[in-house]
Amino acid sequence: MSLVDVSGLTVEFGALRAVDGLSFTLEKGAALALVGESGSGKSTVAGALLGLHRGTGARVGGTVRVAGTDVGAASEQELRRLRGAGAAMVFQDPLSSLDPYYAVGDQIAEVLRVHGRISRRAARARAVEVLDRVGIPDAARRARSRPHEFSGGMRQRALIAMSLACSPDLLIADEPTTALDVTVQAQILDLLHTLREETGMGLLLVTHDVGVAAESVDEVLVMRHGRQVEHGPVADVLGRPAHAYTRALLDAVPRLDARRDTSVAGDEVVLEATGLRRRFGRGRRAFDAVDDISLTVRRGETLGVVGESGSGKTTLGRMLVGLLEPTSGTVRHDGRTRTGTDPSVQMVFQDPVSSLNPRRSVGESVADPLRARGEKDERAVRERVTGLLERVGLEAAHYDRYPHEFSGGQRQRVGIARALAAEPRVIVCDEPVSALDVTTQAQVIDLLGELQRELGLALVFIAHDLAVVRQVSDRVLVMRRGRAVESGPADRIYEQPQDPYTRQLLAAVPALDPALAAERRAARREPAVA
């Protein structure tokens, strides 16, 4: 009997059929990836395997069997037994899955006590054991830490440890690496692979990133609009895709070997920074988030800034815009030393949800820069805003809609329109596509490139995804712990990296070839750069 047996699964939310007649099996010890764009139904399927739609008003049809349990017919007690001992789930955002008020070790121990008769002392010992197993250093001490004291990658490891506590037969990982930088993503994927090898558990991976699938699984099931469009061994599906939609997904994946036409950049320097430093904290706790960074950006040029989380990329971007004042050093816009913010340099933020006021229409948010510079003719403001919305691929009618009515990609287009409203010469993009699926990501990148060519914009493109940065950048600045470890033309940085840290970052980028992914995984087991 298969570990997972899904037959004719349908899930409906009102008039929306989110999953439509899906069937697949997963054997113990095997790994299957559900791949597709946002809204394809992937996470809905994952929830159905654990009966998470029960009591939500969703209508679930078909048959789902997991670890010998008929999920649809199971009692509440049987479902509780399944969720933990039979199958466990790792969610995309560990912060929303971990209680901020309790130590991580205590939360893992509570899972053990809920699912089995075990003493408090034994549960705590097992919590330390699984934290150590997933690579948490000094696990006995860190078990007493709360979630906010962990980095993003460490929180994801803690959530995996919680899932492993009851030794489940199946691990369901729903976008487990979406918000992580490339090196931490590689570590999490390597961990999942190793755990599967050592424990024999099955793995169902939900992801919009085709490269992540290539790194992690035996088979791929491609979904679109709730239906299966292709299913087979990972090497066949990614190497010889049979369906046009799968080919479109693969074509949208940014690649490290992409080359960019650098002839559009001019000689005029529009942004310059010299000796930038930003210190946070006081006394012994003081540290330099950015330490002696200098750069120039020319008209029509894109400077890519890459590095791991905590490298100082975002702090640098905020100083370039004027949202943070440097502790020392200077920023010049068009040759003038910057003081405060300057309309000629605008920012597109990583999370358009938090940067748009949910109580105001998107049109009013885009209009803010126009009103800030004294525009009082409301008809002229509306005409200008609707023109900007249309310019970024939205509609004039979207002016009166609110942020929650848009998809992630559409919200990011709104953020770009708002930046354009000030008629800037430079736009600093801080992780503008990190939360988007590959096709939406490609659309936003294409839009930025089109605007750059038409308007002569200079871009500072901050990202942890090195493949995306290669696609958009003329020059690249690599940051680590606040300092620049390497900078230069993009082709040279990617093809002949000089610094070991740059080589380490490049080696962590997911490969679409499963054989190459296996080679890189083996290479990453060698000692890391100090």
Short mmCIF file of C-alpha atoms in Angstrom, two decimals:
data_model
loop_
_atom_site.label_atom_id
_atom_site.label_comp_id
_atom_site.label_asym_id
_atom_site.label_seq_id
_atom_site.Cartn_x
_atom_site.Cartn_y
_atom_site.Cartn_z
CA MET A 1 0.00 0.00 0.00
CA SER A 2 1.29 3.46 -0.95
CA LEU A 3 2.19 5.98 1.75
CA VAL A 4 -0.06 8.53 -0.01
CA ASP A 5 -2.87 7.58 -2.39
CA VAL A 6 -4.94 10.44 -3.80
CA SER A 7 -7.74 9.62 -6.25
CA GLY A 8 -10.03 12.15 -7.96
CA LEU A 9 -9.44 14.86 -5.34
CA THR A 10 -11.61 17.96 -5.70
CA VAL A 11 -11.70 20.92 -3.33
CA GLU A 12 -14.22 23.72 -3.79
CA PHE A 13 -14.48 27.04 -1.95
CA GLY A 14 -17.89 28.39 -2.86
CA ALA A 15 -17.99 28.69 -6.64
CA LEU A 16 -14.22 28.25 -6.95
CA ARG A 17 -12.89 24.80 -7.71
CA ALA A 18 -9.34 25.05 -6.35
CA VAL A 19 -8.45 21.40 -7.04
CA ASP A 20 -10.08 19.53 -9.90
CA GLY A 21 -9.83 15.74 -10.16
CA LEU A 22 -6.23 15.28 -8.99
CA SER A 23 -4.77 11.77 -8.57
CA PHE A 24 -1.28 10.64 -7.54
CA THR A 25 0.58 8.25 -5.24
CA LEU A 26 3.71 8.56 -3.13
CA GLU A 27 5.68 5.62 -1.80
CA LYS A 28 7.52 5.53 1.51
CA GLY A 29 11.01 6.99 1.17
CA ALA A 30 10.15 8.76 -2.11
CA ALA A 31 9.85 12.48 -2.79
CA LEU A 32 7.29 14.26 -4.97
CA ALA A 33 7.11 17.98 -5.76
CA LEU A 34 3.85 19.80 -6.54
CA VAL A 35 4.93 22.67 -8.80
CA GLY A 36 2.93 25.56 -10.23
CA GLU A 37 2.17 29.25 -10.02
CA SER A 38 0.39 30.93 -7.12
CA GLY A 39 -3.27 29.93 -7.25
CA SER A 40 -2.61 26.59 -8.96
CA GLY A 41 -3.98 24.63 -5.99
CA LYS A 42 -0.71 23.23 -4.60
CA SER A 43 -1.16 24.27 -0.97
CA THR A 44 -4.84 23.27 -1.08
CA VAL A 45 -3.75 19.73 -1.96
CA ALA A 46 -1.22 19.72 0.88
CA GLY A 47 -3.91 20.78 3.35
CA ALA A 48 -6.26 18.06 2.09
CA LEU A 49 -3.69 15.35 2.95
CA LEU A 50 -4.04 16.26 6.63
CA GLY A 51 -7.74 17.05 6.59
CA LEU A 52 -7.11 20.73 7.25
CA HIS A 53 -10.14 21.79 5.19
CA ARG A 54 -12.54 20.05 7.57
CA GLY A 55 -14.82 22.57 9.25
CA THR A 56 -13.81 25.43 6.94
CA GLY A 57 -16.83 25.25 4.64
CA ALA A 58 -14.77 23.80 1.80
CA ARG A 59 -16.32 20.91 -0.14
CA VAL A 60 -13.85 18.04 -0.54
CA GLY A 61 -14.48 15.15 -2.92
CA GLY A 62 -12.53 12.09 -4.02
CA THR A 63 -10.39 9.83 -1.83
CA VAL A 64 -7.27 10.68 0.16
CA ARG A 65 -5.36 8.00 2.04
CA VAL A 66 -2.26 8.89 4.05
CA ALA A 67 -0.26 6.36 6.08
CA GLY A 68 -3.20 3.96 6.00
CA THR A 69 -5.78 6.55 7.13
CA ASP A 70 -8.76 7.48 4.96
CA VAL A 71 -8.61 11.21 5.62
CA GLY A 72 -12.15 11.95 4.46
CA ALA A 73 -13.75 9.23 6.61
CA ALA A 74 -11.45 9.56 9.65
CA SER A 75 -12.76 10.62 13.04
CA GLU A 76 -11.30 13.64 14.79
CA GLN A 77 -9.28 11.32 17.02
CA GLU A 78 -7.87 9.49 13.99
CA LEU A 79 -6.96 12.78 12.34
CA ARG A 80 -5.13 13.92 15.47
CA ARG A 81 -3.18 10.67 15.43
CA LEU A 82 -2.34 11.17 11.75
CA ARG A 83 -1.15 14.75 12.28
CA GLY A 84 2.11 14.05 14.00
CA ALA A 85 2.76 10.32 14.12
CA GLY A 86 1.66 9.59 10.54
CA ALA A 87 2.35 12.87 8.76
CA ALA A 88 3.64 16.32 9.64
CA MET A 89 3.70 19.66 7.85
CA VAL A 90 6.30 22.41 7.58
CA PHE A 91 4.78 25.74 6.57
CA GLN A 92 6.24 28.62 4.56
CA ASP A 93 6.35 31.13 7.42
CA PRO A 94 7.80 29.61 10.60
CA LEU A 95 7.03 32.73 12.62
CA SER A 96 3.29 32.20 12.14
CA SER A 97 3.65 28.53 13.11
CA LEU A 98 5.68 29.04 16.29
CA ASP A 99 4.28 30.63 19.45
CA PRO A 100 6.33 33.80 20.13
CA TYR A 101 5.84 33.52 23.90
CA TYR A 102 7.26 30.03 24.50
CA ALA A 103 10.73 28.56 24.16
CA VAL A 104 11.22 26.52 21.01
CA GLY A 105 12.19 23.41 22.99
CA ASP A 106 9.02 23.63 25.10
CA GLN A 107 6.89 23.86 21.96
CA ILE A 108 8.48 20.72 20.53
CA ALA A 109 8.08 18.93 23.87
CA GLU A 110 4.38 19.86 23.90
CA VAL A 111 3.91 18.18 20.51
CA LEU A 112 5.42 14.99 21.92
CA ARG A 113 3.19 15.05 25.01
CA VAL A 114 0.05 15.64 22.91
CA HIS A 115 0.77 12.70 20.62
CA GLY A 116 2.16 10.18 23.11
CA ARG A 117 2.47 9.17 26.74
CA ILE A 118 5.83 10.62 27.63
CA SER A 119 7.17 12.39 30.70
CA ARG A 120 7.97 16.08 30.65
CA ARG A 121 11.69 15.35 31.14
CA ALA A 122 11.77 12.79 28.34
CA ALA A 123 9.90 15.17 26.02
CA ARG A 124 12.41 17.94 26.66
CA ALA A 125 15.31 15.56 26.06
CA ARG A 126 13.74 14.46 22.76
CA ALA A 127 13.26 18.14 21.79
CA VAL A 128 16.98 18.78 22.26
CA GLU A 129 17.75 15.64 20.29
CA VAL A 130 15.71 16.65 17.23
CA LEU A 131 17.01 20.25 17.35
CA ASP A 132 20.52 18.85 17.27
CA ARG A 133 19.50 16.51 14.44
CA VAL A 134 18.44 19.41 12.20
CA GLY A 135 21.69 21.27 12.77
CA ILE A 136 20.84 23.76 15.52
CA PRO A 137 24.21 24.49 17.21
CA ASP A 138 24.38 24.13 20.99
CA ALA A 139 20.88 22.60 20.91
CA ALA A 140 20.50 22.21 24.69
CA ARG A 141 20.96 25.95 25.21
CA ARG A 142 19.07 27.10 22.11
CA ALA A 143 16.08 24.95 23.07
CA ARG A 144 15.43 27.57 25.75
CA SER A 145 15.36 30.40 23.18
CA ARG A 146 12.19 31.95 21.79
CA PRO A 147 11.46 32.14 18.03
CA HIS A 148 12.46 35.81 17.69
CA GLU A 149 15.97 34.90 18.88
CA PHE A 150 16.45 32.62 15.85
CA SER A 151 17.32 33.67 12.29
CA GLY A 152 14.91 32.81 9.46
CA GLY A 153 16.84 29.68 8.53
CA MET A 154 17.12 28.59 12.16
CA ARG A 155 13.38 29.04 12.67
CA GLN A 156 12.73 26.83 9.65
CA ARG A 157 15.07 24.20 11.09
CA ALA A 158 13.22 24.40 14.39
CA LEU A 159 9.92 23.85 12.59
CA ILE A 160 11.38 20.83 10.80
CA ALA A 161 12.58 19.54 14.18
CA MET A 162 9.06 19.90 15.56
CA SER A 163 7.73 17.95 12.58
CA LEU A 164 10.27 15.16 13.16
CA ALA A 165 9.56 14.86 16.88
CA CYS A 166 7.05 12.02 16.47
CA SER A 167 8.99 10.30 13.66
CA PRO A 168 6.31 10.73 10.96
CA ASP A 169 6.16 8.57 7.83
CA LEU A 170 5.41 11.61 5.67
CA LEU A 171 6.74 15.17 5.75
CA ILE A 172 4.78 17.81 3.83
CA ALA A 173 6.87 20.92 3.18
CA ASP A 174 4.83 23.87 1.87
CA GLU A 175 7.18 26.43 0.28
CA PRO A 176 9.77 25.86 3.03
CA THR A 177 12.51 28.01 1.46
CA THR A 178 10.63 30.88 -0.23
CA ALA A 179 11.83 33.67 2.07
CA LEU A 180 15.37 32.35 2.59
CA ASP A 181 18.60 33.42 0.90
CA VAL A 182 20.39 30.99 -1.40
CA THR A 183 22.87 29.53 1.07
CA VAL A 184 20.26 28.96 3.79
CA GLN A 185 17.87 27.57 1.16
CA ALA A 186 20.55 25.11 0.09
CA GLN A 187 21.10 24.08 3.71
CA ILE A 188 17.38 23.43 4.26
CA LEU A 189 17.06 21.43 1.02
CA ASP A 190 20.19 19.42 1.90
CA LEU A 191 18.71 18.76 5.35
CA LEU A 192 15.43 17.49 3.89
CA HIS A 193 17.32 15.22 1.50
CA THR A 194 19.51 13.82 4.29
CA LEU A 195 16.56 13.24 6.62
CA ARG A 196 14.73 11.37 3.89
CA GLU A 197 17.78 9.18 3.22
CA GLU A 198 18.32 8.40 6.90
CA THR A 199 14.74 7.95 8.12
CA GLY A 200 13.01 6.55 5.02
CA MET A 201 10.19 9.07 5.35
CA GLY A 202 8.28 10.27 2.29
CA LEU A 203 8.49 13.92 1.25
CA LEU A 204 5.80 15.98 -0.47
CA LEU A 205 7.33 19.32 -1.45
CA VAL A 206 5.09 22.23 -2.48
CA THR A 207 6.98 24.89 -4.41
CA HIS A 208 6.69 27.46 -7.19
CA ASP A 209 10.46 27.27 -7.77
CA VAL A 210 11.34 24.66 -10.39
CA GLY A 211 14.98 24.78 -9.32
CA VAL A 212 14.05 23.83 -5.76
CA ALA A 213 12.17 20.83 -7.14
CA ALA A 214 15.21 19.72 -9.15
CA GLU A 215 17.31 19.82 -5.99
CA SER A 216 15.00 17.78 -3.82
CA VAL A 217 12.68 15.18 -5.36
CA ASP A 218 12.33 12.07 -7.50
CA GLU A 219 9.11 13.04 -9.28
CA VAL A 220 7.38 16.29 -10.27
CA LEU A 221 3.66 16.94 -10.65
CA VAL A 222 2.96 20.23 -12.44
CA MET A 223 -0.35 21.91 -11.57
CA ARG A 224 -2.32 24.68 -13.24
CA HIS A 225 -5.79 25.94 -12.29
CA GLY A 226 -6.22 23.00 -9.91
CA ARG A 227 -5.44 20.33 -12.49
CA GLN A 228 -2.48 18.15 -13.33
CA VAL A 229 -0.77 19.13 -16.58
CA GLU A 230 2.29 16.89 -16.33
CA HIS A 231 3.65 14.23 -13.97
CA GLY A 232 6.78 12.12 -14.14
CA PRO A 233 10.41 11.61 -13.05
CA VAL A 234 12.10 14.93 -12.29
CA ALA A 235 14.77 14.46 -14.98
CA ASP A 236 12.11 13.82 -17.64
CA VAL A 237 9.75 16.63 -16.68
CA LEU A 238 12.50 19.24 -16.36
CA GLY A 239 14.74 17.91 -19.11
CA ARG A 240 12.11 16.97 -21.68
CA PRO A 241 8.85 18.75 -20.75
CA ALA A 242 5.88 17.53 -22.76
CA HIS A 243 3.37 20.27 -21.93
CA ALA A 244 3.57 23.88 -23.12
CA TYR A 245 2.81 25.18 -19.61
CA THR A 246 5.75 23.26 -18.13
CA ARG A 247 8.00 24.67 -20.84
CA ALA A 248 6.72 28.17 -20.03
CA LEU A 249 7.56 27.64 -16.33
CA LEU A 250 11.06 26.51 -17.22
CA ASP A 251 11.57 29.40 -19.64
CA ALA A 252 10.67 31.85 -16.86
CA VAL A 253 13.35 30.52 -14.49
CA PRO A 254 16.28 32.99 -14.26
CA ARG A 255 19.60 31.37 -15.10
CA LEU A 256 23.18 31.98 -14.06
CA ASP A 257 24.41 31.83 -17.67
CA ALA A 258 22.15 34.70 -18.84
CA ARG A 259 23.93 37.66 -20.40
CA ARG A 260 22.66 41.24 -20.48
CA ASP A 261 23.11 43.92 -23.14
CA THR A 262 25.17 46.58 -21.35
CA SER A 263 25.20 49.07 -24.24
CA VAL A 264 22.18 51.00 -22.90
CA ALA A 265 24.08 52.41 -19.90
CA GLY A 266 25.41 55.92 -20.25
CA ASP A 267 28.40 57.71 -18.72
CA GLU A 268 26.45 60.21 -16.58
CA VAL A 269 26.75 59.37 -12.86
CA VAL A 270 23.35 59.84 -11.21
CA LEU A 271 24.05 58.20 -7.83
CA GLU A 272 27.30 58.02 -5.90
CA ALA A 273 28.15 56.82 -2.40
CA THR A 274 31.51 57.23 -0.68
CA GLY A 275 32.64 55.47 2.50
CA LEU A 276 29.11 54.68 3.74
CA ARG A 277 28.93 53.29 7.24
CA ARG A 278 25.89 52.66 9.42
CA ARG A 279 26.27 51.63 13.04
CA PHE A 280 23.48 50.26 15.23
CA GLY A 281 23.51 49.81 18.99
CA ARG A 282 25.81 51.19 21.67
CA GLY A 283 28.83 50.08 23.60
CA ARG A 284 29.75 46.44 23.32
CA ARG A 285 26.57 45.67 21.40
CA ALA A 286 27.32 48.18 18.65
CA PHE A 287 27.92 46.77 15.18
CA ASP A 288 28.34 48.13 11.69
CA ALA A 289 25.52 46.90 9.45
CA VAL A 290 27.25 48.67 6.54
CA ASP A 291 30.99 49.19 6.76
CA ASP A 292 32.82 51.47 4.29
CA ILE A 293 30.82 50.91 1.08
CA SER A 294 31.48 53.06 -1.99
CA LEU A 295 29.65 52.78 -5.32
CA THR A 296 28.53 54.67 -8.41
CA VAL A 297 25.48 54.16 -10.63
CA ARG A 298 25.16 55.63 -14.11
CA ARG A 299 22.13 56.64 -16.14
CA GLY A 300 20.41 53.59 -17.64
CA GLU A 301 22.58 51.18 -15.63
CA THR A 302 21.61 48.47 -13.13
CA LEU A 303 23.84 47.78 -10.15
CA GLY A 304 22.97 44.44 -8.54
CA VAL A 305 23.63 44.10 -4.80
CA VAL A 306 23.76 40.51 -3.54
CA GLY A 307 24.51 38.77 -0.27
CA GLU A 308 22.95 36.68 2.45
CA SER A 309 20.39 37.93 4.95
CA GLY A 310 22.18 40.20 7.41
CA SER A 311 24.84 41.26 4.91
CA GLY A 312 23.68 44.89 5.01
CA LYS A 313 21.97 45.09 1.59
CA THR A 314 18.71 46.63 2.77
CA THR A 315 20.48 49.05 5.12
CA LEU A 316 22.61 50.21 2.19
CA GLY A 317 19.52 50.67 0.01
CA ARG A 318 17.74 52.74 2.66
CA MET A 319 20.76 55.02 3.00
CA LEU A 320 20.90 55.53 -0.76
CA VAL A 321 17.25 56.64 -0.75
CA GLY A 322 17.53 58.75 2.41
CA LEU A 323 15.34 56.64 4.70
CA LEU A 324 18.38 56.09 6.93
CA GLU A 325 21.16 58.58 7.63
CA PRO A 326 24.68 57.13 7.44
CA THR A 327 26.83 57.18 10.56
CA SER A 328 29.59 58.37 8.25
CA GLY A 329 30.17 58.78 4.53
CA THR A 330 28.21 60.68 1.88
CA VAL A 331 25.57 60.04 -0.79
CA ARG A 332 25.36 62.23 -3.90
CA HIS A 333 22.41 62.49 -6.27
CA ASP A 334 23.33 64.04 -9.63
CA GLY A 335 26.52 65.38 -8.08
CA ARG A 336 24.74 67.04 -5.12
CA THR A 337 25.30 65.77 -1.59
CA ARG A 338 22.02 64.30 -0.39
CA THR A 339 20.31 65.58 2.75
CA GLY A 340 17.10 63.80 3.65
CA THR A 341 14.98 62.19 0.96
CA ASP A 342 15.04 63.26 -2.68
CA PRO A 343 12.22 62.66 -5.19
CA SER A 344 14.82 61.77 -7.82
CA VAL A 345 15.63 58.54 -5.95
CA GLN A 346 12.69 56.26 -5.15
CA MET A 347 12.33 52.79 -3.62
CA VAL A 348 10.32 49.69 -4.49
CA PHE A 349 9.99 47.54 -1.37
CA GLN A 350 10.09 43.77 -0.94
CA ASP A 351 6.61 43.44 0.53
CA PRO A 352 4.05 45.58 -1.32
CA VAL A 353 1.36 44.60 1.21
CA SER A 354 3.10 46.32 4.11
CA SER A 355 4.13 49.32 1.98
CA LEU A 356 0.56 50.05 0.78
CA ASN A 357 -2.09 51.44 3.13
CA PRO A 358 -4.88 48.80 3.24
CA ARG A 359 -7.49 51.51 3.98
CA ARG A 360 -6.73 53.58 0.88
CA SER A 361 -7.26 52.73 -2.76
CA VAL A 362 -4.14 51.95 -4.76
CA GLY A 363 -4.79 55.02 -6.89
CA GLU A 364 -4.61 57.29 -3.85
CA SER A 365 -1.33 55.64 -2.78
CA VAL A 366 0.17 56.18 -6.22
CA ALA A 367 -1.01 59.82 -6.13
CA ASP A 368 0.87 60.61 -2.90
CA PRO A 369 4.14 61.71 -4.60
CA LEU A 370 2.17 63.97 -6.96
CA ARG A 371 0.38 65.72 -4.11
CA ALA A 372 3.60 65.90 -2.09
CA ARG A 373 5.16 68.07 -4.78
CA GLY A 374 2.18 70.44 -4.81
CA GLU A 375 -0.16 69.11 -7.52
CA LYS A 376 -3.66 70.37 -6.60
CA ASP A 377 -5.68 69.70 -9.75
CA GLU A 378 -7.48 66.47 -8.82
CA ARG A 379 -8.47 65.76 -12.42
CA ALA A 380 -4.84 66.05 -13.50
CA VAL A 381 -3.76 63.83 -10.60
CA ARG A 382 -6.24 61.11 -11.54
CA GLU A 383 -5.26 61.26 -15.21
CA ARG A 384 -1.58 60.99 -14.32
CA VAL A 385 -2.17 58.06 -11.92
CA THR A 386 -4.39 56.10 -14.32
CA GLY A 387 -1.71 56.61 -16.98
CA LEU A 388 0.91 55.21 -14.62
CA LEU A 389 -1.28 52.21 -13.70
CA GLU A 390 -1.75 51.42 -17.38
CA ARG A 391 1.98 51.90 -17.97
CA VAL A 392 2.82 49.15 -15.50
CA GLY A 393 0.28 46.74 -16.97
CA LEU A 394 -2.75 47.47 -14.80
CA GLU A 395 -6.06 49.14 -15.73
CA ALA A 396 -7.42 52.64 -15.20
CA ALA A 397 -10.36 51.09 -13.32
CA HIS A 398 -7.94 49.75 -10.72
CA TYR A 399 -7.56 53.27 -9.29
CA ASP A 400 -10.44 52.75 -6.83
CA ARG A 401 -9.56 49.22 -5.76
CA TYR A 402 -7.79 48.29 -2.53
CA PRO A 403 -4.54 46.33 -2.05
CA HIS A 404 -6.26 43.14 -0.87
CA GLU A 405 -8.06 42.91 -4.22
CA PHE A 406 -4.78 42.39 -6.10
CA SER A 407 -2.40 39.48 -6.52
CA GLY A 408 1.19 39.72 -5.30
CA GLY A 409 2.50 40.56 -8.75
CA GLN A 410 -0.16 43.21 -9.28
CA ARG A 411 0.63 44.82 -5.92
CA GLN A 412 4.27 45.00 -6.90
CA ARG A 413 3.25 46.74 -10.14
CA VAL A 414 1.39 49.27 -7.99
CA GLY A 415 4.59 49.84 -6.00
CA ILE A 416 6.50 50.48 -9.23
CA ALA A 417 3.81 52.91 -10.43
CA ARG A 418 4.07 54.83 -7.15
CA ALA A 419 7.85 55.05 -7.53
CA LEU A 420 7.47 56.34 -11.09
CA ALA A 421 5.01 59.05 -10.01
CA ALA A 422 7.88 61.15 -8.64
CA GLU A 423 9.66 60.99 -12.03
CA PRO A 424 12.85 59.60 -10.49
CA ARG A 425 16.24 59.14 -12.12
CA VAL A 426 17.11 56.20 -9.82
CA ILE A 427 14.94 53.44 -8.35
CA VAL A 428 16.28 51.26 -5.54
CA CYS A 429 14.52 47.88 -5.69
CA ASP A 430 14.77 45.95 -2.41
CA GLU A 431 14.03 42.26 -3.07
CA PRO A 432 11.18 43.25 -5.43
CA VAL A 433 10.46 39.70 -6.71
CA SER A 434 11.51 37.42 -3.85
CA ALA A 435 7.94 36.51 -2.84
CA LEU A 436 6.64 35.96 -6.40
CA ASP A 437 6.38 32.78 -8.46
CA VAL A 438 8.70 32.41 -11.44
CA THR A 439 6.33 33.57 -14.17
CA THR A 440 5.16 36.63 -12.21
CA GLN A 441 8.78 37.29 -11.27
CA ALA A 442 9.75 37.27 -14.96
CA GLN A 443 6.90 39.68 -15.80
CA VAL A 444 7.98 42.19 -13.14
CA ILE A 445 11.63 41.97 -14.24
CA ASP A 446 10.63 42.49 -17.88
CA LEU A 447 8.56 45.53 -16.84
CA LEU A 448 11.50 47.08 -14.97
CA GLY A 449 13.75 46.50 -17.97
CA GLU A 450 11.23 48.07 -20.33
CA LEU A 451 10.82 51.14 -18.11
CA GLN A 452 14.58 51.45 -17.77
CA ARG A 453 15.10 51.46 -21.54
CA GLU A 454 12.29 53.94 -22.18
CA LEU A 455 12.99 56.37 -19.35
CA GLY A 456 16.74 56.00 -18.93
CA LEU A 457 16.27 54.94 -15.31
CA ALA A 458 19.16 53.76 -13.21
CA LEU A 459 18.38 50.81 -10.94
CA VAL A 460 19.95 49.48 -7.76
CA PHE A 461 18.61 45.92 -7.62
CA ILE A 462 18.99 44.34 -4.17
CA ALA A 463 18.35 40.58 -4.02
CA HIS A 464 19.53 37.32 -2.51
CA ASP A 465 18.71 35.42 -5.73
CA LEU A 466 21.91 35.45 -7.76
CA ALA A 467 20.22 34.15 -10.92
CA VAL A 468 17.75 37.07 -10.89
CA VAL A 469 20.57 39.55 -10.31
CA ARG A 470 22.55 38.11 -13.25
CA GLN A 471 19.55 38.62 -15.50
CA VAL A 472 19.09 42.32 -14.69
CA SER A 473 22.53 43.68 -13.77
CA ASP A 474 25.33 45.44 -15.63
CA ARG A 475 27.56 45.47 -12.56
CA VAL A 476 27.37 43.56 -9.28
CA LEU A 477 28.38 44.34 -5.70
CA VAL A 478 28.73 41.32 -3.40
CA MET A 479 28.25 42.07 0.32
CA ARG A 480 29.08 40.05 3.40
CA ARG A 481 28.75 41.23 7.00
CA GLY A 482 28.40 44.83 5.90
CA ARG A 483 31.45 44.95 3.67
CA ALA A 484 32.00 44.68 -0.08
CA VAL A 485 33.90 41.46 -0.78
CA GLU A 486 33.81 41.82 -4.56
CA SER A 487 32.45 44.16 -7.23
CA GLY A 488 32.71 44.55 -10.98
CA PRO A 489 31.02 43.77 -14.31
CA ALA A 490 28.32 41.12 -13.93
CA ASP A 491 29.88 38.78 -16.51
CA ARG A 492 33.20 38.79 -14.69
CA ILE A 493 31.68 38.28 -11.24
CA TYR A 494 29.61 35.32 -12.39
CA GLU A 495 32.10 33.67 -14.72
CA GLN A 496 35.35 34.39 -12.88
CA PRO A 497 34.50 35.08 -9.21
CA GLN A 498 37.59 36.04 -7.23
CA ASP A 499 36.36 35.77 -3.64
CA PRO A 500 35.62 32.37 -2.02
CA TYR A 501 32.38 33.78 -0.60
CA THR A 502 31.12 34.69 -4.08
CA ARG A 503 31.94 31.17 -5.28
CA GLN A 504 30.09 29.77 -2.29
CA LEU A 505 26.99 31.84 -3.11
CA LEU A 506 27.05 30.72 -6.75
CA ALA A 507 27.41 27.05 -5.75
CA ALA A 508 24.25 27.33 -3.63
CA VAL A 509 21.99 28.41 -6.52
CA PRO A 510 19.55 25.57 -7.41
CA ALA A 511 20.35 23.75 -10.66
CA LEU A 512 17.63 22.60 -13.05
CA ASP A 513 19.63 19.47 -13.86
CA PRO A 514 19.05 16.87 -11.08
CA ALA A 515 22.46 15.26 -11.74
CA LEU A 516 24.23 18.61 -11.37
CA ALA A 517 22.14 19.32 -8.27
CA ALA A 518 23.39 16.07 -6.72
CA GLU A 519 27.00 17.03 -7.50
CA ARG A 520 26.56 20.42 -5.89
CA ARG A 521 24.90 18.87 -2.86
CA ALA A 522 27.92 16.60 -2.40
CA ALA A 523 30.28 19.57 -2.81
CA ARG A 524 28.38 21.57 -0.17
CA ARG A 525 29.10 18.86 2.37
CA GLU A 526 32.73 19.99 2.30
CA PRO A 527 33.75 22.51 4.99
CA ALA A 528 32.24 25.96 4.36
CA VAL A 529 34.24 29.16 4.03
CA ALA A 530 35.06 30.60 7.44
#
